[in-house]
Amino acid sequence: MLDAWTELGRLPLTRLMFKRIGIKTPPQLLRAFRPWSDDLLHGKQVLMNAAGPYSADLKKALGAQKGLVTFVKDESLNVGESKGALTRIAAYQGTVFDSTAFQNVAELDQLFKFFQSHLKQLGFNHRVVILIKEWPGAAAPEARACARAVEGFVRSLAKELGAKGTVVNAVQVPEHPESAQRLAPIVSFLLSDHCTFVTGQILRLSTLAELAELPPLAGSLAGKRALVTGAAQGIGYAICRRLADEGVHVIGVDRPQNRQALRELASNVDGEALEADLSLESDLLSLVDRLQNSPAPLDILINNAGITRDRSLFAMEKAQWDSVLQINLKAPLQLTHQLLHRGLLANGGRVICLSSIVALAGNYGQTNYGTAKAGLIGLIEGLSTHLARQGISCNAVAPGFIETPMTAQIPFVAKQFARRLATLGQGGLPDDVAEMVCFLASPSSQGINGSVLRVCGGHILGS
Ligand code: NAD
């Protein structure tokens, strides 16, 4: 559900009234709301610069996803003025620009030429992906300056295009023989309608775990087993539904207080519902005991359960500090440890923790929450190195403002501020986070490991 203010702004009369008094209506965002299909790009037309080292490989891979890729030759970068199909830029729903060959600052002009010439003609909800080289520490300072400069370009362009619902993201690509193979499924996902409310982000391509054979995304999760904590409502509920759409057997865990919602979830997604209060060590251990009796190990662990108890540190009671650290950090740490220790997470598995942009930026009244959520990032960073040999990847998702029962408690004015501080001018939906989690749970995400992925609509908080 979108917030009432955004809904009102979509009605013709109120839209006009809002415009008169200078209130902007946030753009309507394009969302897939369907399982993955063989043609993830669904006939999307993608414009790409031809000169990049990864361009040819990507063209082939995106073509296999039924994306229609048009190369822009470097000598005709001014695409708005060229003849034929290229003049109908509005027909293009995606743009990929490979800047990984940039080594001197003069080459940055190519960004200006390529994008400036057709920006005005871009339609709504366009997806832009820019590839940036990840240079080793000993690389020439000018080459590293170029890569950083492109990051700045990505973040600023995301701000400029957000009003149209257009998102701009980048992937940092290290020099590695397998980079192209790991990159292609990630770029496809970023260009697809399954990736919404993600903008201004720089993802780092990881080569940590050995490259595994890659099945097509559609159907790749069928028959897998996932444990999702905090499954009864909000983001956890959306994750369970989305995983179940992909054929995953979902085991949802929540507090006994949410018994009814949990049971409904289990019948809706044809999964299992287990009651456990993760603030109690006894409950956590008996949950793991029950999992030990399962017919097969888990493939996916989603540490999603979380709470807030906001107060300035000055006024915070010890119980508020304790409960937030227990549920948001200690329980995920202990649950993950127990599952790994008892061999209940399969090789090639996925661990995904729900962090927050507060972990990256801090927030007044949330020292407890910020501490716990940042701790989760350290946890996945540490685990990703330890578990790489088993092919288990570990990532964190950091949502911004998402419309859930948790954020419904925030006072009205503060809520409006939180929504409007995002480049996309609105709160995200639990489904937006669920889509990202689901992709990270898939084999196609093997190039993302030990990372934090923000699903925040380009929120102003944090880096
Ligand atoms: P929510 O409050 O709507 O749902 C959280 C779920 O966790 C509930 O079902 C709750 O019963 C469960 N839970 C809480 N304590 C538990 C315990 N002791 N044992 C078992 N289950 C417990 O929250 P949400 O908005 O869906 O958030 C999901 C996750 O995403 C949380 O970790 C939250 O911190 C994080 N997050 C949310 C937002 C947002 O804007 N909604 C932003 C950043 C991060």
XYZ file of C-alpha atoms and ligand atoms in Angstrom:
507
model
C 0.000 0.000 0.000
C 1.268 3.461 -0.892
C 0.787 6.294 1.581
C -2.497 8.193 1.298
C -0.708 11.410 0.310
C 0.913 9.781 -2.717
C -2.377 8.092 -3.664
C -4.182 11.449 -3.475
C -1.565 13.058 -5.676
C -2.346 10.519 -8.395
C -5.992 11.639 -8.715
C -6.372 14.245 -11.494
C -8.144 16.880 -9.361
C -5.959 16.649 -6.275
C -2.883 16.381 -8.497
C -3.815 19.754 -9.998
C -4.465 21.249 -6.547
C -1.144 19.970 -5.236
C 0.612 21.427 -8.270
C -1.003 24.836 -7.705
C 0.297 24.964 -4.138
C 3.705 23.709 -5.211
C 3.564 20.115 -3.915
C 5.164 17.597 -6.252
C 3.479 14.233 -6.716
C 6.004 11.399 -6.603
C 6.285 9.328 -9.776
C 4.416 6.050 -10.155
C 7.042 3.324 -10.055
C 7.117 0.333 -12.364
C 7.045 -2.981 -10.503
C 6.988 -6.502 -11.890
C 4.605 -8.149 -9.356
C 5.205 -11.507 -11.046
C 7.663 -14.399 -10.742
C 10.847 -14.352 -12.805
C 10.435 -15.482 -16.382
C 12.905 -16.600 -19.062
C 12.605 -13.180 -20.620
C 13.437 -11.101 -17.571
C 13.878 -8.031 -19.731
C 10.606 -8.697 -21.463
C 11.532 -7.152 -24.803
C 12.990 -4.061 -23.127
C 15.095 -1.956 -25.459
C 18.500 -1.253 -24.019
C 20.927 1.342 -25.278
C 24.619 0.607 -24.705
C 27.948 2.239 -25.575
C 29.847 -0.069 -27.874
C 33.396 0.714 -26.786
C 33.338 -0.758 -23.277
C 35.365 -3.926 -22.555
C 32.224 -5.690 -21.242
C 29.773 -4.344 -23.831
C 29.940 -7.266 -26.274
C 29.533 -9.921 -23.543
C 26.655 -8.022 -22.002
C 24.942 -7.561 -25.341
C 24.982 -11.326 -25.798
C 23.739 -12.025 -22.264
C 20.970 -9.412 -22.349
C 19.925 -10.637 -25.773
C 19.472 -14.098 -24.242
C 17.067 -12.447 -21.746
C 15.080 -11.167 -24.744
C 16.382 -7.645 -24.205
C 16.799 -5.770 -27.500
C 20.202 -4.192 -27.278
C 21.233 -1.330 -29.532
C 24.887 -0.411 -29.596
C 25.830 3.221 -29.851
C 29.100 3.485 -31.714
C 31.466 5.940 -30.101
C 31.778 8.156 -33.147
C 28.025 8.803 -33.002
C 27.653 9.358 -29.271
C 25.315 12.201 -29.970
C 22.475 9.738 -30.345
C 19.686 12.323 -30.245
C 20.829 13.653 -33.585
C 21.451 10.383 -35.346
C 18.935 8.943 -37.739
C 16.590 5.989 -37.522
C 15.707 4.061 -34.383
C 18.183 5.945 -32.224
C 16.156 9.133 -32.488
C 13.259 7.398 -30.733
C 15.101 7.287 -27.427
C 11.853 7.333 -25.454
C 11.307 3.812 -26.746
C 14.368 2.665 -24.780
C 13.709 1.484 -21.253
C 17.283 0.801 -20.259
C 20.755 2.256 -20.733
C 24.082 0.589 -19.997
C 27.291 2.579 -20.076
C 30.592 0.760 -19.639
C 33.230 3.176 -18.303
C 35.687 0.470 -17.229
C 38.227 1.493 -19.886
C 38.537 5.050 -18.527
C 42.082 5.842 -17.406
C 42.455 9.564 -17.827
C 40.144 12.333 -16.788
C 39.665 13.576 -20.350
C 37.653 10.405 -20.994
C 35.031 11.538 -18.478
C 33.679 13.774 -21.265
C 32.211 10.639 -22.824
C 29.713 10.469 -19.954
C 28.619 14.011 -20.671
C 28.243 13.393 -24.397
C 26.495 10.058 -24.115
C 23.943 11.026 -21.493
C 23.383 14.710 -22.110
C 22.405 14.208 -25.729
C 19.377 12.067 -24.979
C 18.401 12.761 -21.368
C 15.501 15.018 -22.254
C 13.938 12.310 -24.346
C 14.027 9.614 -21.694
C 10.624 8.351 -20.648
C 9.536 7.488 -17.102
C 10.940 4.558 -15.125
C 14.060 4.200 -17.251
C 16.827 2.005 -15.758
C 20.442 3.151 -16.124
C 23.392 0.927 -15.219
C 26.962 2.241 -15.361
C 29.975 -0.059 -15.102
C 32.972 1.270 -13.192
C 36.404 -0.306 -12.982
C 37.576 -1.398 -9.554
C 41.271 -0.620 -9.645
C 43.770 -2.374 -7.368
C 45.430 -0.181 -4.742
C 48.623 0.174 -6.784
C 46.838 1.495 -9.895
C 47.694 4.905 -11.323
C 46.117 7.697 -9.245
C 44.515 9.214 -12.371
C 42.778 5.922 -13.200
C 41.443 5.747 -9.648
C 40.343 9.375 -9.879
C 38.336 8.464 -12.994
C 36.573 5.579 -11.246
C 35.649 7.759 -8.257
C 34.506 10.520 -10.579
C 32.075 8.134 -12.271
C 30.652 7.180 -8.851
C 29.941 10.857 -8.221
C 28.272 11.096 -11.623
C 26.056 8.098 -10.839
C 24.871 9.500 -7.519
C 24.135 12.939 -8.929
C 22.419 11.677 -12.079
C 20.220 9.487 -9.849
C 19.101 12.633 -8.002
C 18.343 14.464 -11.250
C 16.276 11.677 -12.786
C 14.434 10.488 -9.686
C 11.430 12.739 -10.313
C 10.690 10.615 -13.397
C 10.987 7.369 -11.460
C 14.213 6.714 -13.371
C 16.907 4.917 -11.414
C 20.670 5.060 -11.914
C 22.961 2.423 -10.406
C 26.518 1.252 -10.947
C 28.485 -1.963 -10.680
C 32.150 -1.822 -9.751
C 33.966 -4.468 -11.744
C 37.370 -5.875 -10.697
C 39.860 -7.105 -13.281
C 39.208 -10.861 -13.197
C 38.733 -13.507 -15.900
C 35.280 -14.395 -14.518
C 33.983 -10.859 -14.058
C 31.918 -10.869 -17.259
C 30.077 -14.078 -16.303
C 29.242 -12.819 -12.816
C 28.263 -9.383 -14.099
C 25.647 -10.292 -16.694
C 22.859 -11.623 -14.406
C 23.319 -8.666 -12.062
C 22.994 -6.131 -14.872
C 19.895 -7.969 -16.169
C 18.316 -7.766 -12.733
C 19.141 -4.066 -12.332
C 17.554 -3.339 -15.723
C 14.426 -5.353 -14.984
C 11.138 -4.308 -13.378
C 11.980 -6.635 -10.495
C 14.464 -4.072 -9.245
C 12.492 -1.049 -8.037
C 13.236 1.558 -5.356
C 16.994 1.047 -5.784
C 18.853 4.094 -7.067
C 22.190 5.873 -6.709
C 23.822 2.630 -5.574
C 27.315 1.362 -6.365
C 27.392 -2.442 -6.119
C 30.740 -4.185 -5.901
C 31.184 -7.291 -7.999
C 32.685 -9.999 -5.813
C 34.902 -12.833 -6.955
C 35.178 -14.250 -3.443
C 33.426 -17.569 -3.989
C 34.307 -19.969 -6.801
C 32.214 -19.483 -9.938
C 29.442 -22.080 -9.964
C 27.477 -23.229 -12.986
C 24.629 -20.836 -13.487
C 21.101 -22.053 -14.202
C 18.672 -19.551 -15.766
C 17.169 -17.249 -13.119
C 13.591 -18.418 -13.714
C 13.056 -21.658 -11.831
C 16.471 -21.497 -10.134
C 14.953 -21.418 -6.641
C 12.379 -24.170 -7.149
C 12.589 -26.837 -4.447
C 14.951 -24.832 -2.206
C 14.237 -24.455 1.510
C 14.272 -21.066 3.231
C 13.965 -19.940 6.843
C 12.571 -16.403 7.259
C 12.395 -14.780 10.698
C 9.785 -12.103 11.460
C 7.600 -13.686 8.781
C 4.133 -12.740 9.994
C 3.942 -9.189 8.636
C 5.658 -6.374 6.752
C 8.859 -7.110 4.874
C 9.163 -10.668 6.241
C 5.716 -11.567 4.973
C 6.492 -10.135 1.518
C 9.762 -12.081 1.382
C 7.959 -15.339 2.205
C 5.342 -14.752 -0.495
C 7.935 -13.800 -3.097
C 10.141 -16.814 -2.337
C 7.101 -19.084 -2.465
C 6.239 -17.621 -5.911
C 9.611 -18.980 -7.045
C 8.805 -22.441 -5.716
C 10.729 -22.197 -2.438
C 9.534 -24.182 0.584
C 9.272 -21.409 3.169
C 9.588 -21.880 6.920
C 8.291 -18.706 8.537
C 9.200 -17.896 12.147
C 7.548 -15.304 14.375
C 6.550 -14.573 17.954
C 3.670 -16.452 19.574
C 1.740 -13.120 19.698
C 1.569 -13.288 15.883
C 0.311 -16.887 15.805
C -2.783 -16.188 13.730
C -0.952 -14.150 11.050
C 1.779 -16.762 10.958
C -0.686 -19.578 10.354
C -2.391 -17.630 7.571
C 0.988 -17.061 5.966
C 1.838 -20.769 6.117
C -1.410 -21.710 4.390
C -1.090 -18.886 1.809
C 2.406 -19.884 0.776
C 2.059 -23.606 1.367
C 4.952 -23.562 3.819
C 5.542 -24.106 7.527
C 4.984 -21.743 10.438
C 7.121 -22.028 13.546
C 6.576 -19.995 16.676
C 9.646 -18.717 18.466
C 10.380 -15.597 20.434
C 13.914 -14.900 19.285
C 14.568 -12.733 22.316
C 14.609 -15.967 24.349
C 17.626 -18.210 23.986
C 15.516 -21.263 24.907
C 13.095 -20.550 22.013
C 15.951 -19.998 19.585
C 17.634 -23.266 20.511
C 14.426 -25.285 20.333
C 13.772 -23.755 16.881
C 17.173 -25.050 15.745
C 16.398 -28.458 17.285
C 13.192 -28.641 15.250
C 15.108 -27.735 12.090
C 17.566 -30.509 12.825
C 14.727 -32.983 12.364
C 13.883 -31.581 8.912
C 14.345 -33.831 5.871
C 16.975 -31.564 4.277
C 19.235 -28.659 5.264
C 18.247 -25.073 4.565
C 19.445 -23.353 1.399
C 18.475 -19.829 2.417
C 18.479 -18.030 5.769
C 16.808 -14.618 6.005
C 17.449 -12.837 9.305
C 14.605 -10.345 9.037
C 12.951 -10.050 12.491
C 13.630 -6.664 14.013
C 12.243 -4.060 16.386
C 12.770 -0.390 17.183
C 12.663 1.250 20.638
C 13.584 4.828 19.749
C 14.833 7.285 22.360
C 17.817 9.603 22.660
C 20.668 7.879 24.468
C 20.260 10.329 27.335
C 16.690 9.135 27.995
C 17.077 5.519 26.890
C 16.357 2.790 29.406
C 18.660 -0.209 29.596
C 15.753 -2.491 28.640
C 15.302 -0.554 25.360
C 18.970 -0.924 24.561
C 18.960 -4.611 25.474
C 15.843 -5.648 23.533
C 16.920 -3.911 20.320
C 20.405 -5.406 20.448
C 19.050 -8.837 21.329
C 16.507 -9.114 18.506
C 18.306 -7.172 15.783
C 21.848 -8.430 16.324
C 22.404 -11.134 18.949
C 19.583 -13.402 17.748
C 20.647 -13.355 14.046
C 24.241 -13.967 15.115
C 23.274 -16.890 17.334
C 20.794 -18.386 14.875
C 23.302 -18.245 12.018
C 26.032 -19.690 14.212
C 23.832 -22.570 15.391
C 22.702 -23.465 11.873
C 26.262 -23.457 10.545
C 27.669 -25.280 13.563
C 25.103 -28.059 13.211
C 25.517 -28.303 9.427
C 21.963 -27.147 8.763
C 22.856 -24.711 5.975
C 23.667 -26.374 2.648
C 26.799 -25.647 0.612
C 26.025 -23.014 -2.011
C 23.529 -21.485 0.451
C 22.618 -17.868 1.064
C 22.528 -15.794 4.257
C 20.738 -12.457 4.015
C 20.344 -10.030 6.926
C 17.947 -7.110 7.070
C 20.012 -4.104 8.135
C 18.952 -0.459 7.646
C 20.225 2.802 6.187
C 20.412 3.925 9.827
C 23.401 1.568 10.120
C 25.169 3.604 7.415
C 24.156 7.107 8.428
C 23.089 7.025 12.073
C 19.865 8.616 13.259
C 18.777 10.702 16.220
C 17.077 8.531 18.853
C 18.333 5.282 17.350
C 21.729 4.587 18.946
C 20.468 1.121 19.897
C 19.039 0.351 16.434
C 22.003 1.898 14.553
C 24.446 -0.150 16.640
C 22.593 -3.413 16.074
C 22.021 -2.903 12.348
C 25.649 -1.870 11.741
C 26.717 -4.962 13.681
C 24.790 -7.059 11.160
C 26.874 -5.565 8.347
C 30.055 -6.602 10.160
C 28.535 -10.055 10.594
C 27.896 -10.606 6.892
C 31.306 -9.169 5.985
C 32.997 -11.621 8.326
C 30.826 -14.579 7.339
C 31.255 -13.995 3.611
C 35.019 -14.540 3.876
C 34.660 -17.556 6.150
C 31.983 -19.271 4.094
C 33.270 -18.544 0.579
C 34.862 -21.993 0.320
C 31.448 -23.594 0.874
C 29.953 -21.374 -1.830
C 27.728 -19.693 0.766
C 27.279 -15.998 0.126
C 26.272 -13.521 2.823
C 24.798 -10.095 2.180
C 22.829 -7.412 3.954
C 19.902 -5.451 2.594
C 19.508 -1.943 3.987
C 15.978 -0.646 3.457
C 15.175 3.048 3.629
C 11.613 4.050 4.474
C 9.332 1.106 3.657
C 5.556 1.132 4.248
C 5.081 -1.552 6.930
C 3.451 -1.876 10.369
C 6.840 -0.839 11.836
C 6.889 2.538 10.052
C 3.123 3.015 10.475
C 3.889 3.842 14.127
C 5.960 6.913 13.163
C 4.151 10.283 13.650
C 2.517 11.647 10.449
C 4.814 14.632 9.841
C 7.999 12.648 10.493
C 6.702 10.002 8.102
C 6.107 12.555 5.347
C 9.658 13.860 5.795
C 11.117 10.362 5.696
C 9.294 9.612 2.445
C 10.182 12.876 0.741
C 13.873 12.603 1.654
C 14.178 9.812 -0.907
C 15.150 10.773 -4.457
C 12.047 8.918 -5.645
C 9.939 11.035 -3.257
C 7.992 8.216 -1.599
C 8.259 5.230 0.691
C 9.033 1.834 -0.782
C 6.842 -1.246 -0.629
C 7.751 -4.452 1.231
C 7.689 -6.120 -2.216
C 10.637 -3.922 -3.317
C 12.773 -5.314 -0.502
C 11.438 -8.830 -1.122
C 12.508 -8.663 -4.790
C 16.074 -7.760 -3.818
C 16.197 -10.472 -1.151
C 14.840 -13.033 -3.584
C 17.498 -12.145 -6.183
C 20.234 -12.380 -3.542
C 18.877 -15.800 -2.612
C 19.292 -17.005 -6.199
C 22.386 -18.567 -7.835
C 22.453 -15.573 -10.233
C 23.624 -13.311 -7.414
C 26.948 -15.136 -7.050
C 28.818 -11.948 -7.989
C 27.464 -10.215 -4.864
C 29.029 -11.316 -1.599
C 29.783 -9.467 1.630
C 27.869 -6.431 0.369
C 25.197 -4.092 1.667
C 22.465 -3.355 -0.842
C 20.298 -0.352 -0.151
C 16.644 -0.483 -1.128
C 15.913 3.090 -0.159
C 14.714 5.016 -3.221
C 17.911 7.094 -3.075
C 17.361 8.263 0.495
C 19.468 11.218 1.470
C 20.780 9.459 4.629
C 24.100 7.619 4.452
C 26.633 6.836 1.759
P 7.576 -5.191 11.234
O 7.553 -4.678 12.637
O 6.430 -4.875 10.363
O 7.800 -6.775 11.250
C 8.829 -7.336 12.028
C 8.457 -8.776 12.347
O 9.465 -9.285 13.232
C 7.112 -8.894 13.070
O 6.328 -9.894 12.481
C 7.510 -9.248 14.492
O 6.553 -10.023 15.180
C 8.809 -10.013 14.260
N 9.565 -10.049 15.498
C 9.894 -9.008 16.299
N 10.480 -9.443 17.408
C 10.564 -10.778 17.309
C 11.041 -11.802 18.179
N 11.536 -11.518 19.377
N 10.949 -13.077 17.775
C 10.411 -13.391 16.579
N 9.918 -12.474 15.718
C 9.985 -11.186 16.104
O 8.931 -4.679 10.605
P 9.333 -4.487 9.053
O 9.171 -3.060 8.735
O 8.697 -5.508 8.215
O 10.909 -4.727 9.155
C 11.529 -5.962 8.829
C 13.039 -5.788 9.000
O 13.494 -4.736 8.148
C 13.444 -5.398 10.419
O 14.660 -6.015 10.732
C 13.631 -3.915 10.321
O 14.523 -3.417 11.296
C 14.181 -3.772 8.921
N 13.958 -2.423 8.348
C 12.703 -1.956 8.100
C 12.544 -0.677 7.563
C 11.198 -0.088 7.232
O 11.146 1.056 6.760
N 10.086 -0.800 7.424
C 13.664 0.112 7.293
C 14.920 -0.403 7.572
C 15.067 -1.673 8.085
